[in-house]
Short mmCIF file of C-alpha atoms and ligand atoms in Angstrom, two decimals:
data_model
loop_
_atom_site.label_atom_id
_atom_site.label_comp_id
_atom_site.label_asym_id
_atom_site.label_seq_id
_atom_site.Cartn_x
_atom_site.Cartn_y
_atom_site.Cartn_z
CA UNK A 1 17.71 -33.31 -19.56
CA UNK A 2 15.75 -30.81 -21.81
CA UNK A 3 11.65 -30.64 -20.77
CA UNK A 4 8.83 -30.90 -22.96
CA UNK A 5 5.59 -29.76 -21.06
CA UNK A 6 2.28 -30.85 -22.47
CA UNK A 7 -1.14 -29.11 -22.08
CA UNK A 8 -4.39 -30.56 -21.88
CA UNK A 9 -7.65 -29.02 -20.90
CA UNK A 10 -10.70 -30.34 -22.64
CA UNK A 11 -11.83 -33.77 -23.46
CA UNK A 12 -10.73 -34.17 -27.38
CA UNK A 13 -7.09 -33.16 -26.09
CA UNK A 14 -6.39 -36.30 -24.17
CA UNK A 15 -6.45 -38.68 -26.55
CA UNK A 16 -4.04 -36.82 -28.49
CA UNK A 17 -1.27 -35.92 -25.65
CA UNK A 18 -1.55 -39.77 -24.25
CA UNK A 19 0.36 -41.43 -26.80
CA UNK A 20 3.03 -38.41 -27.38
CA UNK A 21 3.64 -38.61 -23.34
CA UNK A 22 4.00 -42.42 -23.79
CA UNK A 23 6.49 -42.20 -26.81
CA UNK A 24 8.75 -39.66 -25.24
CA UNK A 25 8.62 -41.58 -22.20
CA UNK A 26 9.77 -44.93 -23.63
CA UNK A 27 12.68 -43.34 -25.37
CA UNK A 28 13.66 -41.83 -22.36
CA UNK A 29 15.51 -38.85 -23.41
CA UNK A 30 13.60 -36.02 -22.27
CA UNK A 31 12.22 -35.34 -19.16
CA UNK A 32 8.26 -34.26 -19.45
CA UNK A 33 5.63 -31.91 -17.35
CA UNK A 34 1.53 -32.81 -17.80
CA UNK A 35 -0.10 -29.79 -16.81
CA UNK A 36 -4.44 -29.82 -17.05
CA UNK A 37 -5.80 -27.09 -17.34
CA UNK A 38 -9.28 -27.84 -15.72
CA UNK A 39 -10.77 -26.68 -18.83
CA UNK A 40 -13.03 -29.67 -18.68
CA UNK A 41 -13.60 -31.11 -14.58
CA UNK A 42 -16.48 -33.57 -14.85
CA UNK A 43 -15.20 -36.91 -14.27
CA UNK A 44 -16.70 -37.78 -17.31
CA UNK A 45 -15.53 -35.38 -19.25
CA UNK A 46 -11.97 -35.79 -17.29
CA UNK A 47 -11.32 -38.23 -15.08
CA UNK A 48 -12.21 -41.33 -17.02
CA UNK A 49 -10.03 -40.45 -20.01
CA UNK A 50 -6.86 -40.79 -17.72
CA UNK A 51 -7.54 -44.50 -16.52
CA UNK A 52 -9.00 -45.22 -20.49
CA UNK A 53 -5.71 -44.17 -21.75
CA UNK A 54 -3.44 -44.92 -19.24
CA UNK A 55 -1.98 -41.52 -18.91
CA UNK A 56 -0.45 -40.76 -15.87
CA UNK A 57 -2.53 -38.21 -13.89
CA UNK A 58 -1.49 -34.62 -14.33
CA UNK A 59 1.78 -33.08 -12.57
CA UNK A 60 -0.18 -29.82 -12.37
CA UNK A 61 -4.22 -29.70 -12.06
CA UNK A 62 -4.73 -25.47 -12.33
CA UNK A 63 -8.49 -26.05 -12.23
CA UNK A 64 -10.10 -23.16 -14.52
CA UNK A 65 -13.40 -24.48 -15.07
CA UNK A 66 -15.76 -22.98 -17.13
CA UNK A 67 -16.84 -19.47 -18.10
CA UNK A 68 -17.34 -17.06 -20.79
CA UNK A 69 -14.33 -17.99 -23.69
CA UNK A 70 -12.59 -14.27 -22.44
CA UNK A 71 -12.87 -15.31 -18.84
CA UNK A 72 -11.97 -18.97 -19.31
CA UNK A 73 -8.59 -18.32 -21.38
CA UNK A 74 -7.48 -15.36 -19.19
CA UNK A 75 -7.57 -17.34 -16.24
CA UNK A 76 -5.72 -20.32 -18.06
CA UNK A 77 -3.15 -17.31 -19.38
CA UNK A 78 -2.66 -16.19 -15.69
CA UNK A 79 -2.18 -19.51 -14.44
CA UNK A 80 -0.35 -20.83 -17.26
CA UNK A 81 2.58 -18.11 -16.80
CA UNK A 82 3.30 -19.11 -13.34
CA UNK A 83 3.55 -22.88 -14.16
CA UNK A 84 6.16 -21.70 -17.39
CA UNK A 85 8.14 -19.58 -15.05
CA UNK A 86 8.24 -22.32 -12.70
CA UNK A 87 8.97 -25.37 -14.89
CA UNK A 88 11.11 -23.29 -17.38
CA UNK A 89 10.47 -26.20 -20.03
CA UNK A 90 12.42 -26.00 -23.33
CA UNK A 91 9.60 -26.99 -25.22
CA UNK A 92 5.77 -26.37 -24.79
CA UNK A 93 3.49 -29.01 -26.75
CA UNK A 94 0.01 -28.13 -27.80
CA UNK A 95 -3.26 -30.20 -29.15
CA UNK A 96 -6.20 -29.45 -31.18
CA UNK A 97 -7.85 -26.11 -30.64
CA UNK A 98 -9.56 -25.54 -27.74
CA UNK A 99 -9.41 -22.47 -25.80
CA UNK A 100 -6.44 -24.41 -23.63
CA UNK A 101 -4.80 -24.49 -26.75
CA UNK A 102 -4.75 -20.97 -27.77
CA UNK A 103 -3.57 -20.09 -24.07
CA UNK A 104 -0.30 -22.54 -23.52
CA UNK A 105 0.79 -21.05 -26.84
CA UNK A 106 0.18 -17.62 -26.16
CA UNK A 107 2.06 -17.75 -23.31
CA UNK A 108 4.71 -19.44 -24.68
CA UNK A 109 5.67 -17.18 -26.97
CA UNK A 110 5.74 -14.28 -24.33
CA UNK A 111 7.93 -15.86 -22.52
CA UNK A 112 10.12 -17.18 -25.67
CA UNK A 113 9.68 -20.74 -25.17
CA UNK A 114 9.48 -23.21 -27.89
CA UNK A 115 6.06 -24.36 -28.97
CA UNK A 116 4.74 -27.21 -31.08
CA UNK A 117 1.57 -27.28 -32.63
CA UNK A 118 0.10 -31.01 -33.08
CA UNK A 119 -2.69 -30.48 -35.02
CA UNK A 120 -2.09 -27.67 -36.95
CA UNK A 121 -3.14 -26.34 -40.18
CA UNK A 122 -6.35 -27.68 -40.14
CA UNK A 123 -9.12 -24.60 -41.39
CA UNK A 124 -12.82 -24.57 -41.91
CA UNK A 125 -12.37 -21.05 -42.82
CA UNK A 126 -15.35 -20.14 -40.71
CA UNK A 127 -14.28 -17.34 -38.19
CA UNK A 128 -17.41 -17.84 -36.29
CA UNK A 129 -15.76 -21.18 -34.84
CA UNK A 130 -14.03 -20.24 -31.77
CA UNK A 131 -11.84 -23.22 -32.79
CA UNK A 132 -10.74 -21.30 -35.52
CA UNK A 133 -9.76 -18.59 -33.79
CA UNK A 134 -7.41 -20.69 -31.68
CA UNK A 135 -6.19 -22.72 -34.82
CA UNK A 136 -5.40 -19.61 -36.81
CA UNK A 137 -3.42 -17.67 -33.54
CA UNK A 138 -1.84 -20.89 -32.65
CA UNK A 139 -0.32 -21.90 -36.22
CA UNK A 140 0.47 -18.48 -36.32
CA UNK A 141 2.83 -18.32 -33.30
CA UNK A 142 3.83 -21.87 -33.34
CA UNK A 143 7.59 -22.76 -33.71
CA UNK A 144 6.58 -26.52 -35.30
CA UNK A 145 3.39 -26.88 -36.99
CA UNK A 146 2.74 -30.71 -36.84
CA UNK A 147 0.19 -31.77 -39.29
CA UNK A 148 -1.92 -34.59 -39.68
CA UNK A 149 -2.61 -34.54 -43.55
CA UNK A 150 -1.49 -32.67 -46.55
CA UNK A 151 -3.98 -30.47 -46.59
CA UNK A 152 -3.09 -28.94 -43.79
CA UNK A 153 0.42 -28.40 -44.83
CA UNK A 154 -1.29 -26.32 -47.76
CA UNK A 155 -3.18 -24.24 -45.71
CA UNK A 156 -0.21 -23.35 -43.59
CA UNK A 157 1.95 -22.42 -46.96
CA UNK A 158 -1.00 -20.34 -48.63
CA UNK A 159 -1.02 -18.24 -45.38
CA UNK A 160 2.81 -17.81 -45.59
CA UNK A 161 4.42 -20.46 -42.68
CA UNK A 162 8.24 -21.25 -43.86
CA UNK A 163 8.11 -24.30 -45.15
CA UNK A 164 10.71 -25.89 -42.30
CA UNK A 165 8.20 -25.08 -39.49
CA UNK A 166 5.76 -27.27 -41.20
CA UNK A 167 6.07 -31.84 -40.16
CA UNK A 168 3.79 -33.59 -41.18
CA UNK A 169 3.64 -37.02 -38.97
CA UNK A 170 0.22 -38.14 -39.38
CA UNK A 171 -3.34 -38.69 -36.89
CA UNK A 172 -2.06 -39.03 -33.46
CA UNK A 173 -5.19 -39.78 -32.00
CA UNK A 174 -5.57 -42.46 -34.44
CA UNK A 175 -2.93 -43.93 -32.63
CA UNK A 176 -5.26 -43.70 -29.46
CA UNK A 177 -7.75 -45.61 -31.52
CA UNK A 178 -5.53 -48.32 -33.28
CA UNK A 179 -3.97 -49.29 -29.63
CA UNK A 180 -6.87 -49.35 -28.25
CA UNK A 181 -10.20 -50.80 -30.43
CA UNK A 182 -9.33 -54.63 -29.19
CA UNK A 183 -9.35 -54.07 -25.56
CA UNK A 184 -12.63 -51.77 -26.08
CA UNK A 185 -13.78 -54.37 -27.92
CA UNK A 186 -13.74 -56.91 -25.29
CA UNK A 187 -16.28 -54.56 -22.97
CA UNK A 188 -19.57 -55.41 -22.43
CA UNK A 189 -20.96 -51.90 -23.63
CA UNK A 190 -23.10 -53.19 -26.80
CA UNK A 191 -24.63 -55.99 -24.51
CA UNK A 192 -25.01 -53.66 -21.46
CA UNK A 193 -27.18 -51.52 -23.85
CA UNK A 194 -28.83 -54.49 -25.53
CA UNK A 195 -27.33 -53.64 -29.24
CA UNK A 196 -26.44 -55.68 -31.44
CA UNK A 197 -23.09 -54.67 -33.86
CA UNK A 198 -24.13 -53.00 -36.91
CA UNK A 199 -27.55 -52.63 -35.62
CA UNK A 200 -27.55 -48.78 -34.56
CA UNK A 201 -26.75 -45.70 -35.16
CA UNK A 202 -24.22 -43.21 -32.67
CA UNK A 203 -25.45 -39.35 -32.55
CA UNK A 204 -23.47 -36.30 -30.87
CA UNK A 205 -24.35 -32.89 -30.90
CA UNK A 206 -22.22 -30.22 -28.71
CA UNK A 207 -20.94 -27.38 -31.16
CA UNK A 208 -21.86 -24.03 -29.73
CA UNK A 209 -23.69 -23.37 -33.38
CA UNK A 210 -25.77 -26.36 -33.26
CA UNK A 211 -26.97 -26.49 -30.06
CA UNK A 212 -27.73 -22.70 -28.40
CA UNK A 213 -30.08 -21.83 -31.19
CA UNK A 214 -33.63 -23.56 -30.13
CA UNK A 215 -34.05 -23.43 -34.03
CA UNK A 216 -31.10 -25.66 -35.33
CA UNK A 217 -30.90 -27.94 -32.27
CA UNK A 218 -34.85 -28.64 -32.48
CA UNK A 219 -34.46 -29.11 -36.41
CA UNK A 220 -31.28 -31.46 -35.76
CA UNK A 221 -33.34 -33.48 -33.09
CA UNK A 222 -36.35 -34.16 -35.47
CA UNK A 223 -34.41 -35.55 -38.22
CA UNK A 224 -32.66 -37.83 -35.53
CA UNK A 225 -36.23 -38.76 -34.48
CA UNK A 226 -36.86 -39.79 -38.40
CA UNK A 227 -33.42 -41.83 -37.91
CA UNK A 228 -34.48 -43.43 -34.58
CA UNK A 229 -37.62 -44.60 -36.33
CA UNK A 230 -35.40 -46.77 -38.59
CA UNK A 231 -33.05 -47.97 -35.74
CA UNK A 232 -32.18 -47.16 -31.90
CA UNK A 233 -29.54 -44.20 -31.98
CA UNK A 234 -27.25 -43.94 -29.23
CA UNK A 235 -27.14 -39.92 -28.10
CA UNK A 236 -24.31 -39.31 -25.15
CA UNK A 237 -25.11 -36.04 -23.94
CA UNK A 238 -22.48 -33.41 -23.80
CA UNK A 239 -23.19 -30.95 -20.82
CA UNK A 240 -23.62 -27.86 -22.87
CA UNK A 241 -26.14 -29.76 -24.54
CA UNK A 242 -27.76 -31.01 -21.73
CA UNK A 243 -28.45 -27.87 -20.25
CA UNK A 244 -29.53 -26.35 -23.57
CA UNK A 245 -32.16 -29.26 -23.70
CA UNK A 246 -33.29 -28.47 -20.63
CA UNK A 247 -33.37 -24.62 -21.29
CA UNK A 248 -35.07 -24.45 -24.39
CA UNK A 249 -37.83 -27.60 -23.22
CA UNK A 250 -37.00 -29.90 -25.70
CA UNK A 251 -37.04 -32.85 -23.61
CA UNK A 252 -40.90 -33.34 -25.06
CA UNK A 253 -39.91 -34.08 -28.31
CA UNK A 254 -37.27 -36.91 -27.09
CA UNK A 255 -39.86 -38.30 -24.92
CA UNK A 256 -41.90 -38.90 -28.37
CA UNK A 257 -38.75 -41.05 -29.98
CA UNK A 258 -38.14 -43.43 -27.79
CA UNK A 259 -35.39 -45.10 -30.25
CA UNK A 260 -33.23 -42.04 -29.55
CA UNK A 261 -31.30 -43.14 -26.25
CA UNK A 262 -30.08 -39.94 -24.72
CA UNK A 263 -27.08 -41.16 -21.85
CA UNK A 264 -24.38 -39.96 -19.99
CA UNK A 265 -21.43 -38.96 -21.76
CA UNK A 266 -18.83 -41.92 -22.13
CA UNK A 267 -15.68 -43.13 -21.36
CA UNK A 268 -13.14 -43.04 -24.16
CA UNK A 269 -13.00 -47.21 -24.39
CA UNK A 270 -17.09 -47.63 -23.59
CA UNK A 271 -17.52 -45.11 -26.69
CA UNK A 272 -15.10 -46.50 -29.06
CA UNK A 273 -16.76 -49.79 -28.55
CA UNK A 274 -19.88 -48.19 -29.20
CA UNK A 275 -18.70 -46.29 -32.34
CA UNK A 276 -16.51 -48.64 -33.96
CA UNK A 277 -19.34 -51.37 -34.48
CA UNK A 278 -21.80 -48.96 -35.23
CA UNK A 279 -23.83 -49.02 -38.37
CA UNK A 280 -23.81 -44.85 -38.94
CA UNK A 281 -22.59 -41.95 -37.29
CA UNK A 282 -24.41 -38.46 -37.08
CA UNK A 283 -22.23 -35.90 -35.32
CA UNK A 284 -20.83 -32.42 -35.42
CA UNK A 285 -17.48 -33.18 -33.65
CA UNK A 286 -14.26 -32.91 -35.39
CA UNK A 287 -12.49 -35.72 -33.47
CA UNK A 288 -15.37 -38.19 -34.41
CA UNK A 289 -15.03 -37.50 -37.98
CA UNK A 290 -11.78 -38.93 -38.50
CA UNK A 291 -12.55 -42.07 -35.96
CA UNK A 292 -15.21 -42.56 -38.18
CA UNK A 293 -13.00 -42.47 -41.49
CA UNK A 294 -10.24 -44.90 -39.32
CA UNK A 295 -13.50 -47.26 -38.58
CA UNK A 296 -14.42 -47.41 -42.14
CA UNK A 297 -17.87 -46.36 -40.71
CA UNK A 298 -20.52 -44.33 -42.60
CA UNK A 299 -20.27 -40.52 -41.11
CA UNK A 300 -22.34 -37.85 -41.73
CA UNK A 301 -21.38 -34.42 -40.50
CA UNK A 302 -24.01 -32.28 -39.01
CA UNK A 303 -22.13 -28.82 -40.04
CA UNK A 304 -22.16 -26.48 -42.93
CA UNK A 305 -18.22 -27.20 -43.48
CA UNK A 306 -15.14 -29.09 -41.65
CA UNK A 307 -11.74 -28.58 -41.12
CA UNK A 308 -11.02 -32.08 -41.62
CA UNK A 309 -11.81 -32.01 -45.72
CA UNK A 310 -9.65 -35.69 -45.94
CA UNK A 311 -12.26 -37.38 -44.07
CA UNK A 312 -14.59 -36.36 -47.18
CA UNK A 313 -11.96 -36.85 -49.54
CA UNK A 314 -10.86 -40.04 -48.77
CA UNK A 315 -12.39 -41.14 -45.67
CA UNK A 316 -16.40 -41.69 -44.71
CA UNK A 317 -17.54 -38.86 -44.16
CA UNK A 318 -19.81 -36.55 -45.69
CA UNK A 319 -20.64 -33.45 -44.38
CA UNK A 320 -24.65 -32.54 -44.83
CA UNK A 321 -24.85 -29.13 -42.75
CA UNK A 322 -28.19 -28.82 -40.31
CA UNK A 323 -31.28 -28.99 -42.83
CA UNK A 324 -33.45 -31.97 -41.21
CA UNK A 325 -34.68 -33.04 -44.59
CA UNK A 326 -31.24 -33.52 -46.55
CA UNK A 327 -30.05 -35.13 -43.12
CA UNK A 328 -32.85 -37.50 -43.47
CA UNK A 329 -32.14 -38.45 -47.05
CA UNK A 330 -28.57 -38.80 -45.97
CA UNK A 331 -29.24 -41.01 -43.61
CA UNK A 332 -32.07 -43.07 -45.84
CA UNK A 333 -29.28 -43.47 -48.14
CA UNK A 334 -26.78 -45.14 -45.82
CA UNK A 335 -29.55 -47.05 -43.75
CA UNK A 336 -30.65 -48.79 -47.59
CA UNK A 337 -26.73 -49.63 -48.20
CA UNK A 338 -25.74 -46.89 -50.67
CA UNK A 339 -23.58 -45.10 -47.95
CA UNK A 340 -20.02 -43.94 -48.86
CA UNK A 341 -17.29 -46.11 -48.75
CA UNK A 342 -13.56 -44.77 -47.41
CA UNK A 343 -10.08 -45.14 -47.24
CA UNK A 344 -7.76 -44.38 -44.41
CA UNK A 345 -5.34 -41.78 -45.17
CA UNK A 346 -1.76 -42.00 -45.31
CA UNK A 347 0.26 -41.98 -42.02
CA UNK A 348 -3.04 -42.51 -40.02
CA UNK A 349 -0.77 -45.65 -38.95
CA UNK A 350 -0.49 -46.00 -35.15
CA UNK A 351 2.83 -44.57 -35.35
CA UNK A 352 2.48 -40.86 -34.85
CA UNK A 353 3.39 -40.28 -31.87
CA UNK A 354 7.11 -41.95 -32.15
CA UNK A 355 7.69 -39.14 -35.32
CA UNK A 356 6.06 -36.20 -33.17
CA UNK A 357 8.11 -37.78 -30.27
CA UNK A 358 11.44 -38.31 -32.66
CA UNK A 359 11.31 -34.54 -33.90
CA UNK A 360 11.27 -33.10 -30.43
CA UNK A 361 14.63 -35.37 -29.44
CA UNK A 362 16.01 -33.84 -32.76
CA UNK A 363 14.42 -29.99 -32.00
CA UNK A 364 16.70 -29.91 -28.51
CA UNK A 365 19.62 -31.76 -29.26
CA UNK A 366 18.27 -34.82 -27.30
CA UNK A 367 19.37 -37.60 -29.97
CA UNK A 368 19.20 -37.60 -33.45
CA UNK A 369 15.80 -38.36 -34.16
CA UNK A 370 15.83 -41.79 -35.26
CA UNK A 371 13.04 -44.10 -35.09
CA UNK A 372 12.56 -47.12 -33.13
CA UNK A 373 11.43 -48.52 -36.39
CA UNK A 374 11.19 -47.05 -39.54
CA UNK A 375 7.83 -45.30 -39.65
CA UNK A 376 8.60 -42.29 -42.17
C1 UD1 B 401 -14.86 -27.41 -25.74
C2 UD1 B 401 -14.04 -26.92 -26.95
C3 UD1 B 401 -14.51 -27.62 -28.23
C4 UD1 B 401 -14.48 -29.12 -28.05
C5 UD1 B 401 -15.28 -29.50 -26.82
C6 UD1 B 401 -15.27 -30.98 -26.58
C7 UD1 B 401 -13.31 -24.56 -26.88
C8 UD1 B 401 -13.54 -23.22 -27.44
N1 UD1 B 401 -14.24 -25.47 -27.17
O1 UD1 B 401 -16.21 -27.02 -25.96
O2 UD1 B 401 -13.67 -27.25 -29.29
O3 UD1 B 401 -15.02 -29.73 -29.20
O4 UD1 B 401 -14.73 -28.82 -25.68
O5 UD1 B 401 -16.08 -31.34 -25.54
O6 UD1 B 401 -12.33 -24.77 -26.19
N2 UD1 B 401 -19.23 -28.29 -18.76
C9 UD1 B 401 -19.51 -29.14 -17.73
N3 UD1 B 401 -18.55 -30.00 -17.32
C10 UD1 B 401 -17.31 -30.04 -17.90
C11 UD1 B 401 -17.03 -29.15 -18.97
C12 UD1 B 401 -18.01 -28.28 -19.38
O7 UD1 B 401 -20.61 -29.15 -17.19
O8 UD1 B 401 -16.48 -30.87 -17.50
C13 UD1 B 401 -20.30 -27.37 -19.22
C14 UD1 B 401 -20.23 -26.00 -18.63
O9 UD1 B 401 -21.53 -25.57 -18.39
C15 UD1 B 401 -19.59 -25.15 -19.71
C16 UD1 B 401 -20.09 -25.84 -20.97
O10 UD1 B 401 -20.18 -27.22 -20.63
O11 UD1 B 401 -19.98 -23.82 -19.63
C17 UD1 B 401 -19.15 -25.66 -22.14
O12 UD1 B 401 -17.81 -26.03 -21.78
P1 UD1 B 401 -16.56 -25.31 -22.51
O13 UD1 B 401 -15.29 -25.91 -22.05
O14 UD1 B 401 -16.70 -23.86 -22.41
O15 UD1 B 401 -16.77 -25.66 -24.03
P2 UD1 B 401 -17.26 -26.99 -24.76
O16 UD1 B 401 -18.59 -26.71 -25.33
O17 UD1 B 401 -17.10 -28.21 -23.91
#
């Protein structure tokens, strides 16, 4: 049986291998390898995705941990090469564009293996993203280039990809959400809290450009304050975050707005509850922006730019960049009932996964591709 090996590392990436390692695992015609990285260790950065999706825990844990983004892929390259040489897969699947990413593709293509790129094409033509770094290298060396929206197949064409490398099959972690919003649902997280739905806002703030500068991260935290004032806002804290707050003694200010409700970062179920009966979003994750747009619930990007331009388009979101003031107004705006109403973009359908899962039967001669159901 040909192999498909999958690579996860960091948090956003599980939600977007789990339903592509359930798919080709129903259809049972390829055998499959989940190696994790370690990019991401915390058990609530890690751990609690794997029960919350019900993805089987990895078949090899390489445990890199964290470091400086030179130290952090070359150990992932090192370890990566062994695990290749070892597995000899046919086909090596990548997510998103963390530095995990960038590494199981590099290596890939050293050692002539196939790779497939789910995620790909998506730009926010900002080099000083290490994201998109790893999105630009990755497209670039990527056999398949699996795209979520149009856009992203036009980015991949202007910057010369053949056109057959290029599939587009749609959100794949919207098929995380779609199978999953009733059972989160059901949980007692709004209660636990004491929040009623529609009744609060959700804020996250992790980006490396956001959060080391005392500057921007002390500017972003006073217009949540203003938002807080208006209702509570929810604020999981990201660890790089966490430690910057600490660092840069900002916990006075958050001691001063009590409505801003800094916890633990969540498990993927206890935060979709949270989010998807939530009244606005503030955030400067990429992953959240599209939830948002699949929610139908008012978004409002805390970045300069996004790679994810449909969620603007069509969807949600809006993207408002880091000044507190227009942030505020932003937020006035939604919080009075003018906010911005959305669509859900094409092939943001639940069924991504069987496509993604359907190509890589037809890529190695493992079927011909067909659906389950007709889902093109
Ligand atoms: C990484 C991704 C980013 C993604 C984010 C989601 C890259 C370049 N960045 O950023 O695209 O949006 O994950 O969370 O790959 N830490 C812990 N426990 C953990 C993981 C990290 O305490 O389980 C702390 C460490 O101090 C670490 C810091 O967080 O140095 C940053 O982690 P790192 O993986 O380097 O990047 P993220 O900021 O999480």
């Amino acid at each position: 049986m040909k192999k498909v090996l999958h690579i996860v590392g960091a948090r956003p990436n599980f939600m977007k291998a789990a339903p592509i390692h359930k798919a080709i695992a129903e259809r049972g015609r390829l055998a499959q390898v989940l190696v994790h990285t370690g990019q991401h260790y915390d058990v609530k950065m890690s751990d609690v995705f794997f029960t919350d999706l019900g993805m089987p825990a990895p078949d090899v844990c390489l445990g890199i941990g964290s470091g400086s983004h030179a130290e952090q892929t070359a150990r992932t390259l090192i370890e990566l090469e062994k695990v290749f040489l070892r597995e000899k897969p046919d086909l090596v699947s990548v997510v998103g564009d963390v530095n995990s990413t960038l590494a199981g593709a590099l290596v890939a293509s050293k050692l002539g293996i196939r790779i497939s790129h789910v995620e790909a094409g998506l730009r926010s033509f900002d080099n000083r993203m290490p994201e998109e770094i790893n999105r630009i290298v990755t497209d670039r060396i990527a056999d398949l280039l699996l795209t979520p929206s149009p856009d992203a197949d036009a980015n991949l064409l202007k910057e010369g990809a053949d056109p057959s490398r290029i599939h587009l099959v749609g959100n794949v972690m919207i098929d995380t959400l779609l199978a999953s919003k009733a059972r989160a649902e059901e949980l007692s997280t709004l209660a636990d809290l004491g929040l009623a739905p529609g009744q609060y806002a959700v804020g996250t703030l992790h980006r490396a450009s956001n959060v080391d500068d005392p500057k921007v991260l002390g500017g972003l935290l006073s217009a949540l304050a203003h938002v807080a004032t208006r209702l509570p806002i929810i604020f999981p804290v990201h660890p790089r975050t966490r430690k910057m707050l600490a660092d840069q003694g900002l916990s006075g200010m958050l001691e001063r707005s009590p409505g801003l409700r800094l916890v633990e970062p969540m498990g993927y179920l206890e935060f979709l509850a949270l989010t998807s009966q939530a009244r606005l979003i503030l955030t400067d994750s990429g992953g959240l922006q599209e939830e948002s747009t699949a929610l139908g619930v008012a978004c409002l990007t805390l970045r300069e730019n996004t790679e994810r331009p449909i969620t603007v388009e069509q969807g949600t979101n809006l993207v408002v960049g880091t000044d507190p003031a227009r942030i505020r107004e932003e937020a006035d705006r939604v919080l009075d009932g003018h906010g911005k109403k959305g669509r859900v973009p094409e092939l943001w359908d639940g069924r991504s996964a069987e496509r993604i899962a359907a190509l890589y039967e037809r890529v190695l001669g493992a079927g011909s591709g067909a659906l389950r159901a007709s889902a093109w």
